[in-house]
GROMACS .gro file of C-alpha atoms in nm:
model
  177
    1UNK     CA    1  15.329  18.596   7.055
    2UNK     CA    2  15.308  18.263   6.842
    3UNK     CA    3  15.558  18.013   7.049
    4UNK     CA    4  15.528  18.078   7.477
    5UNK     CA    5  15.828  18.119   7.631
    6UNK     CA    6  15.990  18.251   7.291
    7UNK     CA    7  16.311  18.398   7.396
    8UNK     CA    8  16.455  18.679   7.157
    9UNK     CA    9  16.782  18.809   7.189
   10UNK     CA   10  16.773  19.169   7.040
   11UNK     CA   11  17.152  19.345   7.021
   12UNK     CA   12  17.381  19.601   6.867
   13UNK     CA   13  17.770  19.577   6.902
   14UNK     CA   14  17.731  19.871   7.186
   15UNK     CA   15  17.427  19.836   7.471
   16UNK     CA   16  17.484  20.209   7.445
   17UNK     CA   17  17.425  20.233   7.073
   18UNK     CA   18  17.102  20.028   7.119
   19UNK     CA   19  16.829  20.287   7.296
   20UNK     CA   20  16.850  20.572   7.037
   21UNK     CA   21  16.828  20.345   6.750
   22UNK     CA   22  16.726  20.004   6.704
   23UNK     CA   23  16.518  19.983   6.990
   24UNK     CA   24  16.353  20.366   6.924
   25UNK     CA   25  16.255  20.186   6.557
   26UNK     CA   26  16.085  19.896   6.770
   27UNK     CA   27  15.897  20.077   7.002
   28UNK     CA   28  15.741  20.342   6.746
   29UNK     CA   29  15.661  20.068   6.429
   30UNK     CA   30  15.708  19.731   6.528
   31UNK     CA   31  15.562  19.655   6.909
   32UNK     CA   32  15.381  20.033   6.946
   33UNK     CA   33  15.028  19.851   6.957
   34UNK     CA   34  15.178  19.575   7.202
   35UNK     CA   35  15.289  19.835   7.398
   36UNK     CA   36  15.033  20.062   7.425
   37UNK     CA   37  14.760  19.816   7.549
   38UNK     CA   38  15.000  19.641   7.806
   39UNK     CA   39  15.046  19.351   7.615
   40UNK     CA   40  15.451  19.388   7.596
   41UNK     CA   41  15.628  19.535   7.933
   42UNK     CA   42  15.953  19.705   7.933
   43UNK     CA   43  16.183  19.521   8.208
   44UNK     CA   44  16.493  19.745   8.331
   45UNK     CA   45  16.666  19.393   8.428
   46UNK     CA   46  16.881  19.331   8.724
   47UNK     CA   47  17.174  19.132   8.890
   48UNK     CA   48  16.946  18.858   8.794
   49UNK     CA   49  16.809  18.955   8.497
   50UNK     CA   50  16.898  19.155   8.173
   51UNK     CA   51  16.691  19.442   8.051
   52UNK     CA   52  16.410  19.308   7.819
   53UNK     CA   53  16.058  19.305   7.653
   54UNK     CA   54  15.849  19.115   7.806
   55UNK     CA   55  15.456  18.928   7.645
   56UNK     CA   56  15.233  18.914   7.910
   57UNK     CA   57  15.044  18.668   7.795
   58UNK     CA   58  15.255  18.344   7.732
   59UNK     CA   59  15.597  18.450   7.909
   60UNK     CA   60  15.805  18.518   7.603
   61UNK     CA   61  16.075  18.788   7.611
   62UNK     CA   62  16.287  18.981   7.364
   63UNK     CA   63  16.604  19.051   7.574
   64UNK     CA   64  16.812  19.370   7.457
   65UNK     CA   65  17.188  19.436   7.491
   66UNK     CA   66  17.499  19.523   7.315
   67UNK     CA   67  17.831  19.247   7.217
   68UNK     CA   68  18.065  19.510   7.411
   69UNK     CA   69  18.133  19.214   7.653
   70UNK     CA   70  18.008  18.868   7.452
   71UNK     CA   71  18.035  18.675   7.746
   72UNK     CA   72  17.700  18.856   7.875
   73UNK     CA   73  17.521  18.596   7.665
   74UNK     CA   74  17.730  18.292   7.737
   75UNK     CA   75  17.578  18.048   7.911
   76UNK     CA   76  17.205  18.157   7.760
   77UNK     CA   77  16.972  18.015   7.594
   78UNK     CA   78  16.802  18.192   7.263
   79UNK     CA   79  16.520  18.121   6.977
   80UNK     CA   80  16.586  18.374   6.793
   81UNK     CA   81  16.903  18.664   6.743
   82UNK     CA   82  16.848  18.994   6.594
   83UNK     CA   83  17.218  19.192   6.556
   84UNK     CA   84  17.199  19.490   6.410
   85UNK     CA   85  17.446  19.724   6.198
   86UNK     CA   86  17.575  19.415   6.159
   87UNK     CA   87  17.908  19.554   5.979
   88UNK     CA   88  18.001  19.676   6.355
   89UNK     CA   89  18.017  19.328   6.470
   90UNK     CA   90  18.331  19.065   6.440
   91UNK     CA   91  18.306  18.714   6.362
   92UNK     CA   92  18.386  18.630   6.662
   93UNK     CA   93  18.056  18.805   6.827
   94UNK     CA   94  17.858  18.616   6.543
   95UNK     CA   95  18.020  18.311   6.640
   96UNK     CA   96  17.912  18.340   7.038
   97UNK     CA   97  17.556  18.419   6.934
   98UNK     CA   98  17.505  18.139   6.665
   99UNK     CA   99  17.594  17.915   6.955
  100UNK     CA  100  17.335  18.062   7.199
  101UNK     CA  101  16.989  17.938   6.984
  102UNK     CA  102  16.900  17.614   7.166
  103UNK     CA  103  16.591  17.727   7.316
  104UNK     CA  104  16.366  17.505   7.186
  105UNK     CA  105  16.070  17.724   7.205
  106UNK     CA  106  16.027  17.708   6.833
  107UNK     CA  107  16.065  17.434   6.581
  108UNK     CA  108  16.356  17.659   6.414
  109UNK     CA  109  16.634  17.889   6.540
  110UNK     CA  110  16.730  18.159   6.340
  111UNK     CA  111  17.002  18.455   6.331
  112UNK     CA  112  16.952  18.797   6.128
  113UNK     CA  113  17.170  19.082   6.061
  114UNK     CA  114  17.040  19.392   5.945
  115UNK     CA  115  17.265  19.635   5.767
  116UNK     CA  116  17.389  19.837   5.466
  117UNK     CA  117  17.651  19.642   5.261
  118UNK     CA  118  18.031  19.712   5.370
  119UNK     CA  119  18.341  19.612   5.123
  120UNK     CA  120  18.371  19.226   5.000
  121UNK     CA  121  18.668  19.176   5.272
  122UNK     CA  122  18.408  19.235   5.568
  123UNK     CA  123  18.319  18.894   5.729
  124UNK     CA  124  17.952  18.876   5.623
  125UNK     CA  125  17.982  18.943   5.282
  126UNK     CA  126  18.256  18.681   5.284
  127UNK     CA  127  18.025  18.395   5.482
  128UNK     CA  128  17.733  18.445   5.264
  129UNK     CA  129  17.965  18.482   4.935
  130UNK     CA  130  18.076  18.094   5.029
  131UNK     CA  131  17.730  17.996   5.117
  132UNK     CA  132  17.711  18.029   5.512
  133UNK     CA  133  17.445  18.293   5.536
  134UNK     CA  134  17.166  18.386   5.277
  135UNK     CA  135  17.202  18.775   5.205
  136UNK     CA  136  16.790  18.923   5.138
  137UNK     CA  137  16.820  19.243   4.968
  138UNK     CA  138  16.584  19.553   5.031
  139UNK     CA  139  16.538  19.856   4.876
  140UNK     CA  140  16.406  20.252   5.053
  141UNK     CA  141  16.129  20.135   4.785
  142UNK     CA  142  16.041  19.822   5.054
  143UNK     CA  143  15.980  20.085   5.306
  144UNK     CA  144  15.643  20.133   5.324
  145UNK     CA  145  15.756  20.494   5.528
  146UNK     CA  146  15.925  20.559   5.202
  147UNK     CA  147  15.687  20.444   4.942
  148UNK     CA  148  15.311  20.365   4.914
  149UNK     CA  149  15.222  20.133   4.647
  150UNK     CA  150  15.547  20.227   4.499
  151UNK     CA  151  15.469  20.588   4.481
  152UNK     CA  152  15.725  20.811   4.705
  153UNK     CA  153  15.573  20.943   4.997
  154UNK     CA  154  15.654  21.280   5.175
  155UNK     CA  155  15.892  21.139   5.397
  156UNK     CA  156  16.092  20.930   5.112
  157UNK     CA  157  16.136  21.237   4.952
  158UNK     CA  158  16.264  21.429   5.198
  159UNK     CA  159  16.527  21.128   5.309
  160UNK     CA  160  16.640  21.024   4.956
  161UNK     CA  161  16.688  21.398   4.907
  162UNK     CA  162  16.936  21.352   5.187
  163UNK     CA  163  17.067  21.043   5.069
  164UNK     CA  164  17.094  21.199   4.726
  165UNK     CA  165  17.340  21.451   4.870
  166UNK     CA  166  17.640  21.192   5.028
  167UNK     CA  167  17.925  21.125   4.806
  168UNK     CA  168  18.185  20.833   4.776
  169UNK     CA  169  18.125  20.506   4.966
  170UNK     CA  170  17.858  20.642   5.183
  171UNK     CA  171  17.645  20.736   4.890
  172UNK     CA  172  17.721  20.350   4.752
  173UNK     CA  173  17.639  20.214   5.032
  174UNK     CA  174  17.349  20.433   5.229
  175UNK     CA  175  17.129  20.508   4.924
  176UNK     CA  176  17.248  20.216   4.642
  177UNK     CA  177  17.247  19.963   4.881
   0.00000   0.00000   0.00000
């Protein structure tokens, strides 16, 4: 909404993966106001265009897909990259993206991954370990779903409970972070 023609590239490794999750979390907390007064559009895309969120008002668009075929975005131009469950992509996805932001629509171009930490072997905890990507911790306790004013809420209860049940890795990684 702050830079027209922003162009967002939204993804998960799998289009698939991407409807159920990532973009069910956008919809219902991030854009939901956006959405609901007609301010953001959902575009189903077509031969000419890929599916997308489109701003009404100064022609920026968030375009959504998966890495199951990187050379979709080849040949595109991006602001901004969102991937994530990052630990399902390869370098070699990151790679493609990173050389997609040349938009221009915004006086910086910027990448994120979101996810929950995998082993020190996987690729991003290697490129950030040597100093090629900054790694910004959260906590459930940064979920403001979770906790209000640091006091657990209803639903944080009910989903560390959950959390507080897994074992082994998954317990490591999904509720220690």
């Amino acid at each position: 909404m702050k830079y027209p023609g922003f162009r967002g590239l939204l993804l998960r490794k799998t289009a698939a993966s991407l409807g159920a999750s990532t973009l069910e979390v956008w919809r219902k907390h991030v854009a939901t106001a956006s959405l609901a007064i007609g301010d953001v559009e959902y575009y189903g895309g077509s031969t000419a265009e890929p599916p997308q969120y489109r701003y009404r008002r100064n022609g920026s668009a968030i375009v959504i897909g998966g890495m199951d075929k990187p050379s979709k975005i080849m040949s595109s131009a991006y602001d901004i990259a969102v991937l994530d469950e990052g630990t399902e992509f390869f370098v070699q996805d990151l790679e493609a993206v990173t050389t997609r932001l040349r938009a221009g629509n915004m006086p910086y171009s910027q990448v994120v991954v979101m996810c929950n930490p995998d082993g020190e072997h996987h690729f991003l905890y290697q490129r950030q370990a040597s100093g090629g990507m900054t790694m910004m911790e959260s906590r459930h306790e940064d979920n403001p779903a979770y906790f209000d004013a640091r006091e657990l809420t209803e639903a944080g209860a009910a989903y560390l409970a959950k959390l507080d049940r897994l074992t082994g890795v998954r317990y490591q990684r999904l509720r220690r972070g």
